[in-house]
Coordinates of C-alpha atoms and ligand atoms in Angstrom, one line a residue:
M1 CA 6.7 -5.6 -11.1
L2 CA 9.8 -5.2 -13.2
M3 CA 10.5 -1.5 -13.9
G4 CA 12.9 -0.3 -16.4
I5 CA 14.6 2.9 -16.1
I6 CA 15.1 4.3 -19.7
G7 CA 16.2 8.1 -20.9
L8 CA 18.7 9.4 -23.4
P9 CA 22.4 9.6 -22.1
R10 CA 23.1 11.8 -19.2
C11 CA 19.6 12.6 -18.5
G12 CA 20.0 11.3 -14.8
K13 CA 19.0 7.7 -15.0
S14 CA 21.8 6.5 -12.7
T15 CA 21.2 9.2 -10.5
L16 CA 17.3 8.2 -9.9
F17 CA 18.1 4.5 -9.9
T18 CA 20.3 5.5 -6.6
A19 CA 17.6 7.6 -5.6
L20 CA 15.1 5.0 -5.6
S21 CA 17.3 2.2 -4.2
G22 CA 19.4 4.5 -1.6
V23 CA 17.2 4.1 1.4
W24 CA 15.3 0.8 1.2
G25 CA 17.3 -1.0 -1.7
E26 CA 18.3 -3.7 0.4
E27 CA 18.7 -6.4 -2.3
Q28 CA 20.8 -4.8 -5.0
S29 CA 22.0 -7.1 -7.4
H30 CA 25.8 -6.7 -8.4
P31 CA 26.0 -7.1 -12.1
V32 CA 28.8 -9.4 -13.1
S33 CA 29.8 -7.6 -16.2
R34 CA 29.3 -3.9 -17.2
T35 CA 27.0 -5.2 -20.0
E36 CA 24.3 -6.9 -17.6
P37 CA 21.6 -4.5 -16.0
R38 CA 21.5 -3.6 -12.6
I39 CA 18.4 -4.1 -10.5
A40 CA 17.1 -3.0 -7.2
T41 CA 14.4 -4.4 -5.0
V42 CA 12.7 -2.0 -3.1
T43 CA 10.2 -2.4 -0.5
V44 CA 6.5 -0.9 -1.0
M45 CA 5.9 0.8 2.3
D46 CA 2.2 0.8 3.1
D47 CA 0.7 2.7 5.8
R48 CA -1.9 0.2 6.2
V49 CA 0.1 -2.4 7.2
N50 CA 1.1 -0.5 10.6
L51 CA -2.4 -0.9 11.6
L52 CA -3.1 -4.2 10.7
K53 CA 0.5 -4.5 13.0
E54 CA -1.4 -3.2 15.8
I55 CA -4.7 -5.0 15.9
Y56 CA -3.3 -8.4 14.5
K57 CA 0.2 -7.9 16.6
P58 CA 1.6 -10.7 14.1
K59 CA 5.3 -12.5 14.7
K60 CA 6.2 -11.1 11.1
T61 CA 5.0 -8.7 9.0
T62 CA 6.0 -9.2 5.0
L63 CA 5.6 -6.2 2.5
A64 CA 5.3 -6.4 -1.3
K65 CA 8.3 -5.4 -3.3
I66 CA 8.8 -3.5 -6.6
Q67 CA 11.5 -4.0 -8.8
Y68 CA 13.6 -1.3 -11.0
L69 CA 15.9 -2.2 -13.6
L70 CA 19.1 0.1 -14.9
A71 CA 20.3 -1.0 -18.3
P72 CA 24.1 -0.6 -18.9
Q73 CA 25.0 2.9 -20.4
A74 CA 24.5 2.9 -24.3
P75 CA 27.5 3.1 -26.4
G76 CA 29.0 6.6 -27.4
D77 CA 28.3 9.9 -25.8
S78 CA 25.5 12.5 -25.6
G79 CA 23.3 12.3 -28.2
A80 CA 23.6 8.3 -29.1
A81 CA 20.4 7.3 -28.9
W82 CA 20.1 3.6 -27.4
D83 CA 21.5 0.7 -29.3
D84 CA 19.1 -3.0 -30.1
G85 CA 21.4 -4.5 -27.6
T86 CA 20.3 -2.0 -24.8
W87 CA 16.9 -2.4 -25.7
N88 CA 16.8 -5.8 -25.8
R89 CA 18.0 -5.7 -22.2
V90 CA 14.8 -4.1 -21.3
R91 CA 12.3 -5.8 -22.9
V92 CA 11.4 -8.0 -19.8
C93 CA 10.2 -4.8 -18.0
D94 CA 6.5 -4.4 -17.5
G95 CA 6.4 -0.9 -18.0
F96 CA 8.9 2.0 -17.9
L97 CA 10.0 5.2 -16.0
H98 CA 11.2 7.4 -19.3
V99 CA 13.6 9.9 -17.6
V100 CA 13.9 13.2 -19.1
R101 CA 16.6 16.0 -18.7
N102 CA 15.1 19.5 -17.1
F103 CA 18.6 21.1 -16.1
E104 CA 21.0 22.5 -18.2
D105 CA 23.8 20.1 -18.6
R106 CA 27.4 20.9 -17.9
G107 CA 28.2 21.4 -21.6
G108 CA 25.4 24.2 -21.2
T109 CA 23.1 22.6 -23.3
P110 CA 19.5 24.0 -22.4
A111 CA 17.1 21.4 -21.6
D112 CA 14.5 20.6 -23.8
P113 CA 12.4 17.7 -22.1
G114 CA 9.5 17.2 -24.5
K115 CA 11.8 17.0 -27.3
D116 CA 14.3 14.7 -25.8
F117 CA 11.1 12.2 -25.0
Q118 CA 9.9 12.2 -28.4
R119 CA 13.7 11.1 -29.6
L120 CA 13.4 8.3 -27.4
E121 CA 10.1 7.5 -28.0
E122 CA 11.0 7.6 -31.7
D123 CA 13.9 5.3 -31.7
M124 CA 11.6 2.7 -29.6
I125 CA 8.7 2.9 -32.7
V126 CA 11.7 2.5 -35.2
N127 CA 12.7 -0.4 -33.3
D128 CA 9.1 -1.8 -32.9
L129 CA 8.8 -1.6 -36.6
A130 CA 11.9 -3.5 -37.7
V131 CA 10.3 -6.6 -35.3
A132 CA 7.1 -6.2 -37.0
E133 CA 8.9 -6.0 -40.5
K134 CA 11.0 -9.0 -39.9
R135 CA 8.1 -11.3 -38.6
M136 CA 6.1 -10.1 -41.9
E137 CA 8.8 -11.3 -44.3
R138 CA 8.9 -14.1 -41.9
I139 CA 5.3 -15.0 -42.6
E140 CA 5.2 -14.3 -46.3
L141 CA 8.4 -16.1 -46.6
D142 CA 6.7 -19.5 -45.0
K143 CA 3.4 -18.9 -47.1
K144 CA 5.6 -19.4 -50.4
R145 CA 6.9 -22.7 -48.8
G146 CA 3.4 -23.5 -48.4
K147 CA 3.2 -23.2 -44.6
K148 CA 0.0 -21.6 -43.2
P149 CA 0.4 -18.5 -41.0
E150 CA -0.8 -19.6 -37.5
G151 CA -4.2 -17.8 -36.5
D152 CA -4.5 -14.2 -36.7
E153 CA -1.1 -13.4 -36.5
L154 CA -0.3 -11.9 -40.2
R155 CA -3.5 -9.5 -39.7
L156 CA -2.1 -8.2 -36.2
V157 CA 1.6 -7.9 -37.0
A158 CA 0.4 -6.0 -40.5
A159 CA -1.9 -3.8 -37.9
C160 CA 1.1 -3.1 -35.7
R161 CA 3.3 -2.1 -38.9
E162 CA 0.7 0.0 -40.0
V163 CA 0.1 2.1 -36.6
L164 CA 4.0 2.2 -36.1
D165 CA 4.7 3.1 -39.7
G166 CA 2.2 6.1 -38.8
G167 CA 4.7 7.3 -36.2
Q168 CA 2.4 6.0 -33.1
P169 CA 3.5 4.1 -30.1
L170 CA 1.6 0.7 -29.9
R171 CA 0.2 1.6 -26.8
H172 CA -2.3 4.4 -28.8
T173 CA -4.0 1.2 -29.9
P174 CA -5.0 -0.9 -26.4
E175 CA -6.6 -3.8 -28.6
L176 CA -2.8 -4.4 -30.3
A177 CA -0.7 -3.2 -27.2
E178 CA -2.7 -5.7 -24.9
H179 CA -3.4 -8.5 -27.5
P180 CA -2.1 -11.9 -25.9
A181 CA -1.1 -13.3 -29.3
L182 CA 0.9 -10.5 -29.7
R183 CA 2.6 -10.6 -26.0
G184 CA 5.7 -12.8 -27.1
F185 CA 6.8 -9.6 -29.4
T186 CA 7.5 -8.0 -26.2
F187 CA 7.1 -4.6 -28.5
L188 CA 8.4 -1.4 -26.8
T189 CA 5.7 0.9 -27.6
A190 CA 3.2 -1.3 -26.3
K191 CA 4.4 -0.8 -22.5
P192 CA 3.0 1.8 -20.0
V193 CA 5.3 4.5 -19.7
L194 CA 5.4 7.2 -16.5
I195 CA 7.6 10.1 -17.7
V196 CA 9.8 11.4 -14.7
V197 CA 10.6 14.8 -15.5
N198 CA 13.9 15.4 -13.9
N199 CA 14.5 19.2 -12.3
D200 CA 17.5 21.0 -11.2
D201 CA 17.8 21.1 -7.4
E202 CA 16.2 24.3 -6.7
D203 CA 13.4 24.1 -9.5
E204 CA 10.1 23.1 -8.1
S205 CA 8.1 23.9 -11.5
E206 CA 6.2 21.9 -14.1
P207 CA 8.3 21.5 -17.2
G208 CA 7.5 24.0 -20.1
G209 CA 8.1 23.7 -23.7
G210 CA 5.9 21.1 -26.3
G211 CA 6.3 17.8 -27.3
W212 CA 4.7 16.0 -24.8
P213 CA 2.2 13.5 -25.3
D214 CA -1.0 14.0 -23.5
D215 CA -1.7 10.0 -22.7
L216 CA 1.2 9.8 -20.0
E217 CA 1.5 10.6 -16.5
R218 CA 4.3 13.0 -15.9
L219 CA 6.2 13.0 -12.5
V220 CA 8.2 15.7 -11.5
V221 CA 11.6 15.0 -9.4
R222 CA 14.6 16.7 -8.5
G223 CA 16.9 13.5 -9.2
R224 CA 20.3 14.7 -7.9
L225 CA 18.7 16.4 -4.6
E226 CA 16.5 13.5 -4.1
M227 CA 19.8 10.9 -4.3
D228 CA 21.7 12.9 -1.6
I229 CA 18.7 12.7 0.5
A230 CA 18.2 9.4 0.2
S231 CA 21.8 8.7 1.4
M232 CA 21.5 10.8 4.8
P233 CA 20.3 9.8 8.1
P234 CA 16.5 9.9 8.7
D235 CA 16.9 13.2 10.7
E236 CA 18.8 15.1 8.6
A237 CA 17.0 13.8 5.3
E238 CA 13.9 15.2 6.8
E239 CA 15.5 18.8 7.5
F240 CA 16.3 18.8 3.7
R241 CA 12.9 17.6 2.7
V242 CA 11.3 20.5 4.8
E243 CA 13.8 23.3 3.2
Y244 CA 13.2 21.8 -0.4
H245 CA 9.2 21.4 0.1
I246 CA 9.5 18.0 -0.7
Q247 CA 6.8 16.1 1.2
T248 CA 7.0 12.6 0.1
S249 CA 10.1 10.8 -0.7
V250 CA 11.0 10.2 -4.6
L251 CA 10.8 6.5 -3.8
D252 CA 7.1 6.8 -2.4
R253 CA 6.0 8.9 -5.3
V254 CA 7.8 6.6 -8.0
I255 CA 6.0 3.4 -6.3
K256 CA 2.8 5.2 -6.3
A257 CA 2.9 6.2 -9.8
S258 CA 4.1 2.6 -11.0
Y259 CA 1.3 1.1 -9.1
R260 CA -1.0 3.5 -10.8
L261 CA 0.5 2.8 -14.3
L262 CA 0.4 -0.9 -14.4
D263 CA -2.9 -1.1 -12.5
R264 CA -2.1 -3.0 -9.7
I265 CA -3.5 -3.2 -6.3
S266 CA -2.8 -4.6 -3.0
F267 CA -4.3 -6.9 -0.6
F268 CA -3.7 -8.2 2.5
T269 CA -3.6 -11.9 4.5
V270 CA -3.0 -12.7 8.2
L271 CA -1.6 -15.9 8.1
S272 CA 0.1 -18.2 10.8
D273 CA 1.1 -15.0 12.8
E274 CA 2.2 -13.2 9.6
V275 CA 0.6 -10.0 7.9
R276 CA 1.4 -9.9 4.6
A277 CA 0.9 -7.4 1.6
W278 CA 0.2 -8.8 -1.9
T279 CA 0.3 -7.3 -5.4
V280 CA -2.0 -8.0 -8.3
S281 CA -3.3 -6.6 -11.6
S282 CA -6.8 -4.5 -10.5
G283 CA -9.7 -6.8 -11.8
T284 CA -8.6 -10.1 -10.2
R285 CA -10.9 -12.5 -9.4
A286 CA -10.6 -14.0 -5.5
L287 CA -9.4 -17.4 -7.4
G288 CA -6.8 -15.6 -8.9
A289 CA -5.7 -13.7 -5.5
A290 CA -5.9 -17.2 -4.0
G291 CA -3.5 -18.6 -6.6
A292 CA -1.1 -15.8 -6.1
V293 CA -0.9 -16.8 -2.2
H294 CA -0.6 -20.6 -2.9
S295 CA -1.5 -22.9 -5.4
D296 CA -3.4 -25.3 -3.0
M297 CA -5.8 -22.4 -2.2
E298 CA -6.6 -21.9 -5.7
K299 CA -7.1 -25.8 -5.9
G300 CA -9.3 -26.1 -3.2
F301 CA -10.9 -22.8 -3.2
I302 CA -14.3 -22.4 -0.8
R303 CA -14.8 -18.8 0.0
A304 CA -12.7 -16.0 0.6
E305 CA -13.5 -14.6 4.0
T306 CA -13.1 -10.8 3.1
L307 CA -13.2 -7.6 5.3
S308 CA -12.1 -4.0 3.7
F309 CA -9.5 -2.1 5.5
E310 CA -11.6 1.1 6.0
D311 CA -14.2 -1.6 7.6
L312 CA -11.5 -2.7 10.1
K313 CA -10.4 0.3 10.8
S314 CA -14.0 1.7 11.9
Y315 CA -14.6 -1.3 13.9
G316 CA -11.5 -2.0 15.0
N317 CA -10.7 -5.7 15.1
F318 CA -11.8 -8.4 13.0
Q319 CA -14.3 -9.9 16.0
E320 CA -16.4 -6.5 16.1
A321 CA -16.6 -6.4 12.1
K322 CA -17.9 -9.5 12.1
K323 CA -20.9 -9.0 14.7
G324 CA -21.4 -5.7 12.7
G325 CA -21.9 -7.6 9.4
A326 CA -18.9 -6.2 7.7
V327 CA -17.1 -9.8 7.1
R328 CA -18.3 -11.0 3.5
L329 CA -17.6 -14.6 2.4
E330 CA -17.3 -14.3 -1.0
G331 CA -17.3 -16.6 -4.2
K332 CA -14.5 -17.1 -6.7
E333 CA -15.8 -14.6 -8.9
Y334 CA -15.4 -11.8 -6.4
E335 CA -13.6 -8.8 -7.7
V336 CA -10.9 -8.1 -5.4
K337 CA -10.5 -4.3 -4.1
D338 CA -7.5 -2.5 -2.9
G339 CA -6.6 -2.7 0.8
D340 CA -9.0 -6.0 1.0
I341 CA -8.0 -8.4 4.3
I342 CA -8.6 -11.7 3.1
N343 CA -9.0 -15.3 4.7
F344 CA -9.0 -17.8 1.8
R345 CA -11.2 -21.0 3.1
F346 CA -9.8 -24.1 1.0
N347 CA -9.9 -27.6 1.0
V348 CA -7.6 -29.7 -0.6
Ligands
LIG401 N1 21.9 19.8 -11.9 C1 21.8 18.5 -11.9 N2 22.2 17.4 -12.6 C2 21.8 16.4 -12.4 C3 20.5 16.0 -12.0 N3 20.4 14.8 -12.0 C4 21.9 14.2 -12.9 N4 22.5 15.5 -12.9 C5 24.0 15.1 -13.3 O1 23.8 14.9 -14.9 C6 25.2 14.3 -15.0 C7 24.2 12.6 -15.6 O2 23.5 12.3 -14.4 P1 23.5 10.8 -14.5 O3 22.7 9.9 -13.6 O4 24.6 10.3 -14.7 O5 22.9 10.0 -16.2 P2 22.6 8.8 -16.8 O6 21.2 9.1 -17.5 O7 22.8 7.6 -15.8 O8 23.9 8.9 -17.8 P3 24.2 8.0 -18.9 O9 24.2 6.6 -17.7 O10 25.4 8.4 -19.1 O11 23.4 7.6 -20.0 C8 25.6 13.4 -14.0 O12 26.4 14.9 -14.0 C9 24.7 14.0 -12.7 O13 25.0 14.7 -11.4 C10 20.0 17.0 -11.7 O14 18.4 16.7 -11.1 N5 20.3 18.0 -11.7
LIG402 MG1 24.5 6.0 -16.2

């Protein structure tokens, strides 16, 4: 799971990146040059794993990871929207954290977060429109040369162009945003977006003003404050969290929201002394989940021995849960649920 941090210049992208990678960001990549994006790999803490550890006493525990990508700064100073090169670097992302400034900047410019959001969103729409138009021209040219367009592509790209030309992001039209034939275009406005409103240290309020899209979740953070807290030793960090009424760290909140945004769930395996958390798209079938763990498990899939986390918790251990009939033998088509503990039976 790779989430790109985007936003207008000076909105707090680097600050958020540091707040996210501060405590648990163990594998921060060091860019070779200033034009390379920075990537922070962070561990997805999951309370359920603590109980699994108590019950199974594994030698090893492996948690899921999520990555955050910070593109290098756009050239030019405040006001400049992103250039094409910067956009191209975030195309690989599964979704975006769109940061908007909700504090008065050093030059005294008051915040207008809704408007800032719209500005960058328009930039993305224009970028996608250019991609669609270029592709249309190409297809038309090929047609003139006698080459038949492949499948539905012309119709689909034309439909995208119409949506974008009307000033709408592609995510408003899920048939297009999620169409497999359009995936290769990596349209920016087809990606899921979480708005991260970056408030001032003392400001706990929801942002006012207009310009907010009604289809997107907004997460209010205090970027600079949370960045400072992320660099503190645990005791001191806790003191600050209490003082500033921050119940959960920015990292936890952003991870939870990222899972919701990308519609991901977790399941667990207990294998040769290792308890491990896995992340898959919601709706994933048992066969697909087996494949996420090991290709042999998918190839030789027999059954998924499945126990829900809640059942394990109430029975206290696997044996009791089995006696109580809570352990199910599911087939390939079983839709994996968040928190399932699965033992794949397979034969290769
Ligand atoms: N008051 C206040 N200032 C903040 C907050 N978050 C960031 N800043 C300040 O705003 C300025 C810009 O923050 P950055 O994190 O560098 O923003 P950026 O989006 O990475 O900026 P560019 O990379 O230049 O586009 C810095 O001086 C930060 O200290 C905040 O929550 N409150
Ligand atoms: Mg920056």
